[in-house]
């Protein structure tokens, strides 16, 4: 190393603690390469580029060198970055190659910043209790990156709340709320959440040569030692989703190994993960199958009996069933057992116990699903209503939002959140011009505030299905469109579900009225607007932008502030068909509540159908905002128009499209089943082999995990896919009860309500004894939740770690509410209630 010049050496020690371990196990803390391709010691894993950055936002806090400590991922993004506290839109290196040497245990990643002409190698090698981590440069650092490029390792703030650190023997504390000194900069960071004004960057909280993070906590202790000064930053000063960062700047003018860190994990010999008892936090109906899934450490040889205890009014717990759990096997990084307590049918309050692990109380109740959906309809959807003031007793959730909607998006423009405008506007409006009439109806799509048309029409159709199938006439919310005011928990004499259907329909109709076709959506123009948290009514000034005025000047209902959202309007036949399917469905539901809107929705649906049939389809694809597959959207529109009009032309189109639909039947099975009562017998006959094939493929797929549902392993966790699986099962069971059993309806609900990997928390906020209380809603900066919202759930951190953080809301792939999850949950809980009422159960307790 001396021959390569002055070597910057950086040592990180993740200290080993064996105070609670037997002496004979004291040596069992060596770091080794595990079969899953990462480095491991008891209670510690070090991942080295097992995951890659999110392709959309670059930095999703899942990549680089990562540390999982006692079943919590507490560090990530160990990589060369170009700033001290990088955010979602900061540049990242491109992964060129990852190699694992099974002989030495070394893991090597080759990366580059191609635009800067900069490449580097990160290598991790186990050495006893340590991991030797190096950064190697084939060529010297480009001059433009000198002082900017540095190796960062980011630590999860919530893992260090209420913790302290030592630096060179001096004590410091991790702040609960960011309060670091800042320095003014000429350039504004894109992740800052500000659209104008100067830039600012955080200064180090502390600097030194010897850091010990959380010295009194063996589960979080990290010792960092280096001959080169180390800086500790608080990234939350730049953005609420920032992390604590340890950083060392790479030296200029050097090649070869220019930085070396040594990591020693806070391993605990014999450490075993606490078992988790997966179960429905809501509870079960007496007649349904009831299976708890027990998730344990693979090294845990203990097998205590499982007990089901009934809680008496006195507080006494009476054992009603006990037994050895059945062995399921290995899945992901854990071992799984199951306990079937279907034989217990008496209504009451119960807990499950496995050794020292106990669940929260849950119910057995014949009416268990009757009101489970109330928080979603009573709270989540009212809060999500755009272009309204939403009030709840003493609390204003948000003021009248986006009353200045919307400006025509610029042509040939790709937005930061999956929207794009093509080479023309496809409207009478010029780029930047105000499009009147779009400031009505619709819901905030997710944890942010955009109106994504594809999800709007999906939710309208789901709500119409719930209205027509289950007659949900609950009324607890007042909606006044004249004053644009919503009052929660105040009935107004109208079914809330119909009013929500109307609200979504108003936005879809407005798009056709404004520009003549469905649009991709309406979204914030820049990062400053996009990152807004809190009251949606304060996100824009509510005034139509006038370029003749100076910024912040106001004249009547116009202003010189260009904060109005953009409408992306490139034509897409898929979006047209998806929207008119929802309009045709809504026209049936709204006949009594709003006859005029009902008639208009149907008129638009029929007219646009005829227009689309008269020309070649407009094909435009970008992200997830331009509609589903063309044939699928057209098929859905034909089914809804047939149900509404009974016109045989739509039946003919269904027959014509059937060969295309049959190729991806699983995705359209529910829609296909909706058409059965209006189609000839031959249509049903053609479906039967596809239904049988769907059953066989589904059964094979869900048998791969102990939960009996399809679990996504992509970058967005899979609650929606599980809900869709349950809804498809319900639709096919109702149509083909001799082929499709309904038990997957109940398994799907149990999954989102707590029977899933990683924990036993309900993924529906406010539903069940223990549910998501920290989520990625528009109030996420407050570490809070919106009752009834459904989060994506357990995200599989590759290769094998199921994660859902209840202490950190900013993981969108785990914690972000999305409106289709809410409408699907309403639909699926009522489907389960319907099956129980009709006793149409495929699996009945013995």
Short mmCIF file of N, CA, C and O in Angstrom, two decimals, residues 646-760:
data_model
loop_
_atom_site.label_atom_id
_atom_site.label_comp_id
_atom_site.label_asym_id
_atom_site.label_seq_id
_atom_site.Cartn_x
_atom_site.Cartn_y
_atom_site.Cartn_z
N UNK A 646 -77.03 -3.21 -22.15
CA UNK A 646 -77.52 -4.50 -22.70
C UNK A 646 -77.45 -4.52 -24.23
O UNK A 646 -78.07 -5.37 -24.87
N UNK A 647 -76.70 -3.62 -24.81
CA UNK A 647 -76.58 -3.51 -26.26
C UNK A 647 -75.69 -4.65 -26.77
O UNK A 647 -74.55 -4.80 -26.32
N UNK A 648 -76.18 -5.39 -27.75
CA UNK A 648 -75.47 -6.57 -28.24
C UNK A 648 -74.16 -6.24 -28.94
O UNK A 648 -73.32 -7.12 -29.12
N UNK A 649 -73.99 -4.97 -29.37
CA UNK A 649 -72.72 -4.63 -30.04
C UNK A 649 -71.54 -4.83 -29.09
O UNK A 649 -70.44 -5.21 -29.53
N UNK A 650 -71.77 -4.60 -27.82
CA UNK A 650 -70.69 -4.77 -26.86
C UNK A 650 -70.42 -6.24 -26.58
O UNK A 650 -69.27 -6.64 -26.38
N UNK A 651 -71.46 -7.05 -26.61
CA UNK A 651 -71.28 -8.50 -26.48
C UNK A 651 -70.45 -9.03 -27.64
O UNK A 651 -69.58 -9.90 -27.47
N UNK A 652 -70.72 -8.50 -28.84
CA UNK A 652 -69.94 -8.92 -30.01
C UNK A 652 -68.47 -8.55 -29.86
O UNK A 652 -67.57 -9.32 -30.25
N UNK A 653 -68.20 -7.38 -29.28
CA UNK A 653 -66.82 -6.96 -29.07
C UNK A 653 -66.13 -7.84 -28.02
O UNK A 653 -64.94 -8.14 -28.13
N UNK A 654 -66.89 -8.26 -27.01
CA UNK A 654 -66.32 -9.16 -26.00
C UNK A 654 -65.90 -10.47 -26.65
O UNK A 654 -64.80 -10.99 -26.39
N UNK A 655 -66.75 -11.00 -27.51
CA UNK A 655 -66.42 -12.24 -28.23
C UNK A 655 -65.18 -12.03 -29.12
O UNK A 655 -64.30 -12.89 -29.17
N UNK A 656 -65.12 -10.88 -29.77
CA UNK A 656 -64.00 -10.60 -30.66
C UNK A 656 -62.68 -10.49 -29.91
O UNK A 656 -61.63 -10.93 -30.38
N UNK A 657 -62.74 -9.89 -28.73
CA UNK A 657 -61.53 -9.68 -27.93
C UNK A 657 -61.12 -10.90 -27.14
O UNK A 657 -60.00 -10.95 -26.60
N UNK A 658 -62.00 -11.89 -27.02
CA UNK A 658 -61.76 -13.00 -26.12
C UNK A 658 -60.43 -13.73 -26.35
O UNK A 658 -59.71 -14.03 -25.39
N UNK A 659 -60.01 -14.01 -27.59
CA UNK A 659 -58.72 -14.70 -27.76
C UNK A 659 -57.55 -13.95 -27.13
O UNK A 659 -56.65 -14.57 -26.56
N UNK A 660 -57.57 -12.60 -27.21
CA UNK A 660 -56.50 -11.83 -26.59
C UNK A 660 -56.58 -11.89 -25.07
O UNK A 660 -55.56 -12.01 -24.37
N UNK A 661 -57.80 -11.81 -24.55
CA UNK A 661 -57.98 -11.83 -23.10
C UNK A 661 -57.60 -13.19 -22.52
O UNK A 661 -57.03 -13.27 -21.42
N UNK A 662 -57.90 -14.25 -23.25
CA UNK A 662 -57.61 -15.59 -22.76
C UNK A 662 -56.12 -15.79 -22.51
O UNK A 662 -55.73 -16.59 -21.66
N UNK A 663 -55.27 -15.04 -23.22
CA UNK A 663 -53.82 -15.20 -23.07
C UNK A 663 -53.33 -14.71 -21.71
O UNK A 663 -52.30 -15.17 -21.22
N UNK A 664 -54.03 -13.73 -21.14
CA UNK A 664 -53.65 -13.29 -19.78
C UNK A 664 -54.91 -13.29 -18.90
O UNK A 664 -55.24 -12.32 -18.26
N UNK A 665 -55.55 -14.44 -18.90
CA UNK A 665 -56.85 -14.59 -18.24
C UNK A 665 -56.78 -14.24 -16.76
O UNK A 665 -57.71 -13.63 -16.22
N UNK A 666 -55.69 -14.59 -16.08
CA UNK A 666 -55.62 -14.35 -14.65
C UNK A 666 -55.81 -12.90 -14.27
O UNK A 666 -56.38 -12.60 -13.22
N UNK A 667 -55.35 -11.97 -15.14
CA UNK A 667 -55.47 -10.55 -14.84
C UNK A 667 -56.86 -10.00 -15.15
O UNK A 667 -57.23 -8.95 -14.66
N UNK A 668 -57.62 -10.70 -15.98
CA UNK A 668 -58.94 -10.22 -16.40
C UNK A 668 -60.05 -11.17 -15.98
O UNK A 668 -61.19 -11.00 -16.41
N UNK A 669 -59.73 -12.15 -15.15
CA UNK A 669 -60.72 -13.18 -14.81
C UNK A 669 -61.95 -12.58 -14.15
O UNK A 669 -63.09 -12.98 -14.46
N UNK A 670 -61.76 -11.64 -13.23
CA UNK A 670 -62.90 -11.04 -12.55
C UNK A 670 -63.78 -10.28 -13.51
O UNK A 670 -65.02 -10.36 -13.44
N UNK A 671 -63.18 -9.52 -14.42
CA UNK A 671 -63.96 -8.77 -15.41
C UNK A 671 -64.70 -9.74 -16.33
O UNK A 671 -65.88 -9.54 -16.64
N UNK A 672 -64.01 -10.78 -16.75
CA UNK A 672 -64.64 -11.76 -17.62
C UNK A 672 -65.86 -12.39 -16.96
O UNK A 672 -66.90 -12.63 -17.60
N UNK A 673 -65.76 -12.65 -15.66
CA UNK A 673 -66.87 -13.26 -14.94
C UNK A 673 -68.07 -12.31 -14.84
O UNK A 673 -69.22 -12.75 -14.83
N UNK A 674 -67.81 -11.00 -14.81
CA UNK A 674 -68.91 -10.03 -14.72
C UNK A 674 -69.82 -10.10 -15.94
O UNK A 674 -71.02 -9.78 -15.86
N UNK A 675 -69.28 -10.49 -17.08
CA UNK A 675 -70.07 -10.51 -18.31
C UNK A 675 -70.92 -11.77 -18.45
O UNK A 675 -71.81 -11.82 -19.32
N UNK A 676 -70.70 -12.78 -17.63
CA UNK A 676 -71.34 -14.09 -17.82
C UNK A 676 -72.87 -14.02 -17.95
O UNK A 676 -73.44 -14.66 -18.84
N UNK A 677 -73.58 -13.28 -17.09
CA UNK A 677 -75.05 -13.30 -17.19
C UNK A 677 -75.60 -12.74 -18.51
O UNK A 677 -76.75 -13.01 -18.85
N UNK A 678 -74.78 -12.00 -19.23
CA UNK A 678 -75.25 -11.33 -20.45
C UNK A 678 -74.65 -11.93 -21.72
O UNK A 678 -74.87 -11.41 -22.82
N UNK A 679 -73.92 -13.01 -21.57
CA UNK A 679 -73.26 -13.64 -22.71
C UNK A 679 -73.85 -15.02 -22.98
O UNK A 679 -74.45 -15.64 -22.09
N UNK A 680 -73.70 -15.53 -24.22
CA UNK A 680 -74.24 -16.87 -24.54
C UNK A 680 -73.52 -17.98 -23.79
O UNK A 680 -72.43 -17.77 -23.23
N UNK A 681 -74.09 -19.16 -23.79
CA UNK A 681 -73.52 -20.29 -23.06
C UNK A 681 -72.12 -20.64 -23.55
O UNK A 681 -71.29 -21.14 -22.79
N UNK A 682 -71.88 -20.38 -24.82
CA UNK A 682 -70.56 -20.70 -25.38
C UNK A 682 -69.45 -19.91 -24.68
O UNK A 682 -68.32 -20.38 -24.58
N UNK A 683 -69.78 -18.71 -24.24
CA UNK A 683 -68.80 -17.87 -23.53
C UNK A 683 -68.42 -18.53 -22.21
O UNK A 683 -67.24 -18.65 -21.88
N UNK A 684 -69.42 -19.00 -21.48
CA UNK A 684 -69.14 -19.68 -20.23
C UNK A 684 -68.34 -20.96 -20.47
O UNK A 684 -67.38 -21.26 -19.74
N UNK A 685 -68.71 -21.68 -21.50
CA UNK A 685 -68.02 -22.93 -21.81
C UNK A 685 -66.55 -22.67 -22.12
O UNK A 685 -65.67 -23.44 -21.71
N UNK A 686 -66.28 -21.56 -22.82
CA UNK A 686 -64.90 -21.24 -23.16
C UNK A 686 -64.10 -20.85 -21.93
O UNK A 686 -62.86 -21.01 -21.90
N UNK A 687 -64.76 -20.33 -20.90
CA UNK A 687 -64.06 -19.91 -19.69
C UNK A 687 -63.65 -21.08 -18.81
O UNK A 687 -62.65 -21.00 -18.09
N UNK A 688 -64.40 -22.15 -18.84
CA UNK A 688 -64.21 -23.24 -17.86
C UNK A 688 -62.79 -23.78 -17.87
O UNK A 688 -62.15 -23.89 -16.80
N UNK A 689 -62.19 -24.13 -19.02
CA UNK A 689 -60.80 -24.64 -18.94
C UNK A 689 -59.81 -23.59 -18.44
O UNK A 689 -58.82 -23.93 -17.79
N UNK A 690 -60.07 -22.32 -18.73
CA UNK A 690 -59.19 -21.26 -18.24
C UNK A 690 -59.32 -21.10 -16.73
O UNK A 690 -58.32 -20.83 -16.04
N UNK A 691 -60.52 -21.27 -16.21
CA UNK A 691 -60.72 -21.19 -14.77
C UNK A 691 -59.98 -22.35 -14.09
O UNK A 691 -59.31 -22.17 -13.06
N UNK A 692 -60.09 -23.54 -14.66
CA UNK A 692 -59.39 -24.69 -14.08
C UNK A 692 -57.88 -24.47 -14.11
O UNK A 692 -57.17 -24.79 -13.15
N UNK A 693 -57.40 -23.91 -15.21
CA UNK A 693 -55.97 -23.63 -15.32
C UNK A 693 -55.55 -22.57 -14.30
O UNK A 693 -54.48 -22.68 -13.68
N UNK A 694 -56.39 -21.57 -14.10
CA UNK A 694 -56.08 -20.54 -13.12
C UNK A 694 -55.98 -21.14 -11.72
O UNK A 694 -55.07 -20.80 -10.95
N UNK A 695 -56.88 -22.03 -11.38
CA UNK A 695 -56.85 -22.68 -10.07
C UNK A 695 -55.55 -23.45 -9.90
O UNK A 695 -54.87 -23.34 -8.87
N UNK A 696 -55.19 -24.23 -10.93
CA UNK A 696 -53.98 -25.05 -10.82
C UNK A 696 -52.74 -24.18 -10.67
O UNK A 696 -51.87 -24.44 -9.83
N UNK A 697 -52.61 -23.14 -11.49
CA UNK A 697 -51.45 -22.27 -11.42
C UNK A 697 -51.41 -21.49 -10.11
O UNK A 697 -50.33 -21.31 -9.51
N UNK A 698 -52.56 -21.01 -9.67
CA UNK A 698 -52.61 -20.26 -8.42
C UNK A 698 -52.23 -21.13 -7.24
O UNK A 698 -51.45 -20.73 -6.36
N UNK A 699 -52.77 -22.35 -7.21
CA UNK A 699 -52.45 -23.26 -6.11
C UNK A 699 -50.96 -23.56 -6.07
O UNK A 699 -50.36 -23.62 -4.98
N UNK A 700 -50.37 -23.74 -7.24
CA UNK A 700 -48.93 -24.02 -7.28
C UNK A 700 -48.13 -22.82 -6.81
O UNK A 700 -47.14 -22.96 -6.08
N UNK A 701 -48.56 -21.63 -7.22
CA UNK A 701 -47.82 -20.42 -6.85
C UNK A 701 -47.87 -20.16 -5.35
O UNK A 701 -46.85 -19.84 -4.73
N UNK A 702 -49.04 -20.27 -4.77
CA UNK A 702 -49.17 -19.93 -3.35
C UNK A 702 -48.63 -21.01 -2.44
O UNK A 702 -48.39 -20.77 -1.25
N UNK A 703 -48.38 -22.20 -3.00
CA UNK A 703 -47.81 -23.27 -2.19
C UNK A 703 -46.33 -23.03 -1.90
O UNK A 703 -45.74 -23.72 -1.07
N UNK A 704 -45.74 -22.03 -2.55
CA UNK A 704 -44.32 -21.75 -2.36
C UNK A 704 -44.03 -21.01 -1.07
O UNK A 704 -42.87 -20.81 -0.71
N UNK A 705 -45.06 -20.53 -0.39
CA UNK A 705 -44.86 -19.85 0.88
C UNK A 705 -45.88 -20.35 1.89
O UNK A 705 -46.90 -20.95 1.50
N UNK A 706 -45.66 -20.13 3.16
CA UNK A 706 -46.56 -20.71 4.17
C UNK A 706 -47.86 -19.95 4.35
O UNK A 706 -48.70 -20.38 5.17
N UNK A 707 -48.08 -18.85 3.62
CA UNK A 707 -49.26 -18.02 3.84
C UNK A 707 -50.38 -18.29 2.85
O UNK A 707 -51.49 -17.80 3.03
N UNK A 708 -50.10 -19.03 1.81
CA UNK A 708 -51.15 -19.41 0.86
C UNK A 708 -51.66 -18.28 0.00
O UNK A 708 -52.81 -18.32 -0.44
N UNK A 709 -50.82 -17.28 -0.26
CA UNK A 709 -51.18 -16.16 -1.13
C UNK A 709 -49.96 -15.82 -1.98
O UNK A 709 -48.84 -16.19 -1.64
N UNK A 710 -50.13 -15.12 -3.10
CA UNK A 710 -48.97 -14.71 -3.90
C UNK A 710 -48.23 -13.55 -3.24
O UNK A 710 -48.83 -12.51 -2.95
N UNK A 711 -46.95 -13.71 -2.98
CA UNK A 711 -46.15 -12.69 -2.32
C UNK A 711 -45.16 -12.11 -3.32
O UNK A 711 -44.31 -12.82 -3.85
N UNK A 712 -45.26 -10.82 -3.55
CA UNK A 712 -44.38 -10.13 -4.49
C UNK A 712 -42.99 -10.00 -3.91
O UNK A 712 -42.82 -9.77 -2.71
N UNK A 713 -41.97 -10.13 -4.76
CA UNK A 713 -40.60 -9.92 -4.34
C UNK A 713 -39.96 -8.78 -5.12
O UNK A 713 -38.75 -8.68 -5.21
N UNK A 714 -40.79 -7.88 -5.68
CA UNK A 714 -40.29 -6.73 -6.41
C UNK A 714 -40.01 -5.56 -5.50
O UNK A 714 -39.98 -5.68 -4.28
N UNK A 715 -39.85 -4.38 -6.10
CA UNK A 715 -39.49 -3.19 -5.34
C UNK A 715 -40.66 -2.51 -4.66
O UNK A 715 -40.49 -1.50 -3.97
N UNK A 716 -41.87 -3.03 -4.87
CA UNK A 716 -43.07 -2.52 -4.20
C UNK A 716 -43.73 -3.72 -3.56
O UNK A 716 -44.01 -4.72 -4.22
N UNK A 717 -43.96 -3.66 -2.26
CA UNK A 717 -44.50 -4.81 -1.55
C UNK A 717 -45.91 -5.16 -2.06
O UNK A 717 -46.55 -4.38 -2.75
N UNK A 718 -46.41 -6.34 -1.69
CA UNK A 718 -47.48 -6.96 -2.44
C UNK A 718 -48.87 -7.00 -1.86
O UNK A 718 -49.67 -7.86 -2.25
N UNK A 719 -49.25 -6.10 -0.95
CA UNK A 719 -50.61 -6.16 -0.40
C UNK A 719 -51.67 -6.08 -1.50
O UNK A 719 -52.69 -6.79 -1.45
N UNK A 720 -51.47 -5.19 -2.50
CA UNK A 720 -52.47 -5.04 -3.54
C UNK A 720 -52.63 -6.32 -4.34
O UNK A 720 -53.75 -6.72 -4.68
N UNK A 721 -51.52 -6.99 -4.64
CA UNK A 721 -51.61 -8.26 -5.35
C UNK A 721 -52.35 -9.31 -4.55
O UNK A 721 -53.10 -10.12 -5.12
N UNK A 722 -52.18 -9.31 -3.24
CA UNK A 722 -52.90 -10.27 -2.39
C UNK A 722 -54.40 -9.95 -2.37
O UNK A 722 -55.24 -10.85 -2.46
N UNK A 723 -54.74 -8.66 -2.26
CA UNK A 723 -56.15 -8.27 -2.31
C UNK A 723 -56.76 -8.66 -3.66
O UNK A 723 -57.90 -9.17 -3.71
N UNK A 724 -56.03 -8.44 -4.75
CA UNK A 724 -56.53 -8.80 -6.07
C UNK A 724 -56.74 -10.31 -6.19
O UNK A 724 -57.71 -10.76 -6.81
N UNK A 725 -55.84 -11.09 -5.61
CA UNK A 725 -55.98 -12.55 -5.61
C UNK A 725 -57.26 -12.95 -4.89
O UNK A 725 -58.03 -13.80 -5.36
N UNK A 726 -57.53 -12.33 -3.74
CA UNK A 726 -58.75 -12.64 -3.01
C UNK A 726 -59.99 -12.24 -3.79
O UNK A 726 -60.98 -12.99 -3.82
N UNK A 727 -59.96 -11.09 -4.46
CA UNK A 727 -61.12 -10.63 -5.22
C UNK A 727 -61.35 -11.49 -6.45
O UNK A 727 -62.51 -11.78 -6.82
N UNK A 728 -60.28 -11.92 -7.11
CA UNK A 728 -60.44 -12.82 -8.26
C UNK A 728 -61.03 -14.14 -7.80
O UNK A 728 -61.92 -14.71 -8.46
N UNK A 729 -60.55 -14.64 -6.67
CA UNK A 729 -61.10 -15.89 -6.12
C UNK A 729 -62.60 -15.75 -5.86
O UNK A 729 -63.39 -16.63 -6.20
N UNK A 730 -62.99 -14.64 -5.27
CA UNK A 730 -64.41 -14.41 -4.97
C UNK A 730 -65.25 -14.39 -6.24
O UNK A 730 -66.29 -15.05 -6.33
N UNK A 731 -64.78 -13.64 -7.24
CA UNK A 731 -65.54 -13.52 -8.49
C UNK A 731 -65.68 -14.87 -9.17
O UNK A 731 -66.78 -15.23 -9.66
N UNK A 732 -64.60 -15.64 -9.22
CA UNK A 732 -64.66 -16.94 -9.89
C UNK A 732 -65.44 -17.96 -9.07
O UNK A 732 -66.11 -18.83 -9.64
N UNK A 733 -65.35 -17.87 -7.76
CA UNK A 733 -66.15 -18.77 -6.93
C UNK A 733 -67.64 -18.52 -7.13
O UNK A 733 -68.43 -19.48 -7.23
N UNK A 734 -68.04 -17.26 -7.18
CA UNK A 734 -69.45 -16.96 -7.38
C UNK A 734 -69.93 -17.47 -8.74
O UNK A 734 -71.08 -17.90 -8.88
N UNK A 735 -69.06 -17.43 -9.73
CA UNK A 735 -69.45 -17.87 -11.08
C UNK A 735 -69.27 -19.37 -11.27
O UNK A 735 -70.06 -20.01 -12.00
N UNK A 736 -68.27 -19.96 -10.63
CA UNK A 736 -67.94 -21.38 -10.81
C UNK A 736 -67.70 -22.04 -9.46
O UNK A 736 -66.59 -22.46 -9.13
N UNK A 737 -68.73 -22.14 -8.62
CA UNK A 737 -68.52 -22.64 -7.26
C UNK A 737 -68.05 -24.09 -7.19
O UNK A 737 -67.45 -24.49 -6.20
N UNK A 738 -68.29 -24.84 -8.25
CA UNK A 738 -67.85 -26.24 -8.26
C UNK A 738 -66.38 -26.37 -8.63
O UNK A 738 -65.80 -27.45 -8.47
N UNK A 739 -65.78 -25.29 -9.12
CA UNK A 739 -64.37 -25.33 -9.53
C UNK A 739 -63.49 -24.55 -8.56
O UNK A 739 -62.39 -24.99 -8.21
N UNK A 740 -63.95 -23.39 -8.11
CA UNK A 740 -63.13 -22.49 -7.31
C UNK A 740 -63.67 -22.44 -5.88
O UNK A 740 -64.81 -22.04 -5.66
N UNK A 741 -62.84 -22.84 -4.94
CA UNK A 741 -63.20 -22.72 -3.53
C UNK A 741 -62.92 -21.30 -3.04
O UNK A 741 -62.02 -20.64 -3.54
N UNK A 742 -63.64 -20.83 -2.04
CA UNK A 742 -63.50 -19.43 -1.62
C UNK A 742 -62.46 -19.20 -0.53
O UNK A 742 -62.32 -18.07 -0.06
N UNK A 743 -61.73 -20.25 -0.11
CA UNK A 743 -60.86 -20.08 1.05
C UNK A 743 -59.78 -19.02 0.87
O UNK A 743 -59.31 -18.40 1.84
N UNK A 744 -59.37 -18.76 -0.39
CA UNK A 744 -58.34 -17.74 -0.62
C UNK A 744 -58.83 -16.34 -0.28
O UNK A 744 -58.03 -15.44 -0.01
N UNK A 745 -60.15 -16.13 -0.28
CA UNK A 745 -60.69 -14.84 0.16
C UNK A 745 -60.27 -14.57 1.59
O UNK A 745 -59.80 -13.48 1.94
N UNK A 746 -60.40 -15.58 2.43
CA UNK A 746 -60.08 -15.42 3.85
C UNK A 746 -58.58 -15.42 4.10
O UNK A 746 -58.08 -14.70 4.97
N UNK A 747 -57.83 -16.20 3.32
CA UNK A 747 -56.37 -16.17 3.46
C UNK A 747 -55.82 -14.79 3.07
O UNK A 747 -54.89 -14.29 3.70
N UNK A 748 -56.39 -14.20 2.02
CA UNK A 748 -55.93 -12.89 1.58
C UNK A 748 -56.20 -11.83 2.64
O UNK A 748 -55.33 -10.97 2.92
N UNK A 749 -57.37 -11.86 3.23
CA UNK A 749 -57.67 -10.90 4.29
C UNK A 749 -56.77 -11.13 5.50
O UNK A 749 -56.27 -10.17 6.10
N UNK A 750 -56.56 -12.39 5.86
CA UNK A 750 -55.69 -12.67 7.01
C UNK A 750 -54.28 -12.13 6.75
O UNK A 750 -53.63 -11.62 7.67
N UNK A 751 -53.81 -12.23 5.50
CA UNK A 751 -52.47 -11.73 5.17
C UNK A 751 -52.37 -10.23 5.42
O UNK A 751 -51.47 -9.77 6.13
N UNK A 752 -53.27 -9.44 4.85
CA UNK A 752 -53.15 -7.99 5.01
C UNK A 752 -53.45 -7.57 6.44
O UNK A 752 -53.04 -6.48 6.87
N UNK A 753 -54.12 -8.42 7.20
CA UNK A 753 -54.47 -8.08 8.57
C UNK A 753 -53.50 -8.67 9.60
O UNK A 753 -53.76 -8.57 10.79
N UNK A 754 -52.39 -9.27 9.14
CA UNK A 754 -51.37 -9.67 10.10
C UNK A 754 -50.71 -11.01 9.90
O UNK A 754 -49.67 -11.27 10.52
N UNK A 755 -51.24 -11.88 9.06
CA UNK A 755 -50.63 -13.19 8.86
C UNK A 755 -49.70 -13.13 7.65
O UNK A 755 -50.05 -13.57 6.55
N UNK A 756 -48.51 -12.58 7.87
CA UNK A 756 -47.57 -12.33 6.78
C UNK A 756 -46.16 -12.39 7.33
O UNK A 756 -45.95 -12.38 8.55
N UNK A 757 -45.14 -12.41 6.46
CA UNK A 757 -43.76 -12.49 6.96
C UNK A 757 -43.29 -11.19 7.60
O UNK A 757 -43.80 -10.10 7.31
N UNK A 758 -42.31 -11.31 8.48
CA UNK A 758 -41.64 -10.15 9.06
C UNK A 758 -42.21 -9.64 10.35
O UNK A 758 -41.47 -9.12 11.19
N UNK A 759 -43.51 -9.71 10.54
CA UNK A 759 -44.17 -9.24 11.76
C UNK A 759 -45.60 -9.75 11.73
O UNK A 759 -45.99 -10.49 10.82
N UNK A 760 -46.40 -9.32 12.71
CA UNK A 760 -47.81 -9.70 12.70
C UNK A 760 -48.71 -8.47 12.70
O UNK A 760 -49.88 -8.53 13.08
#
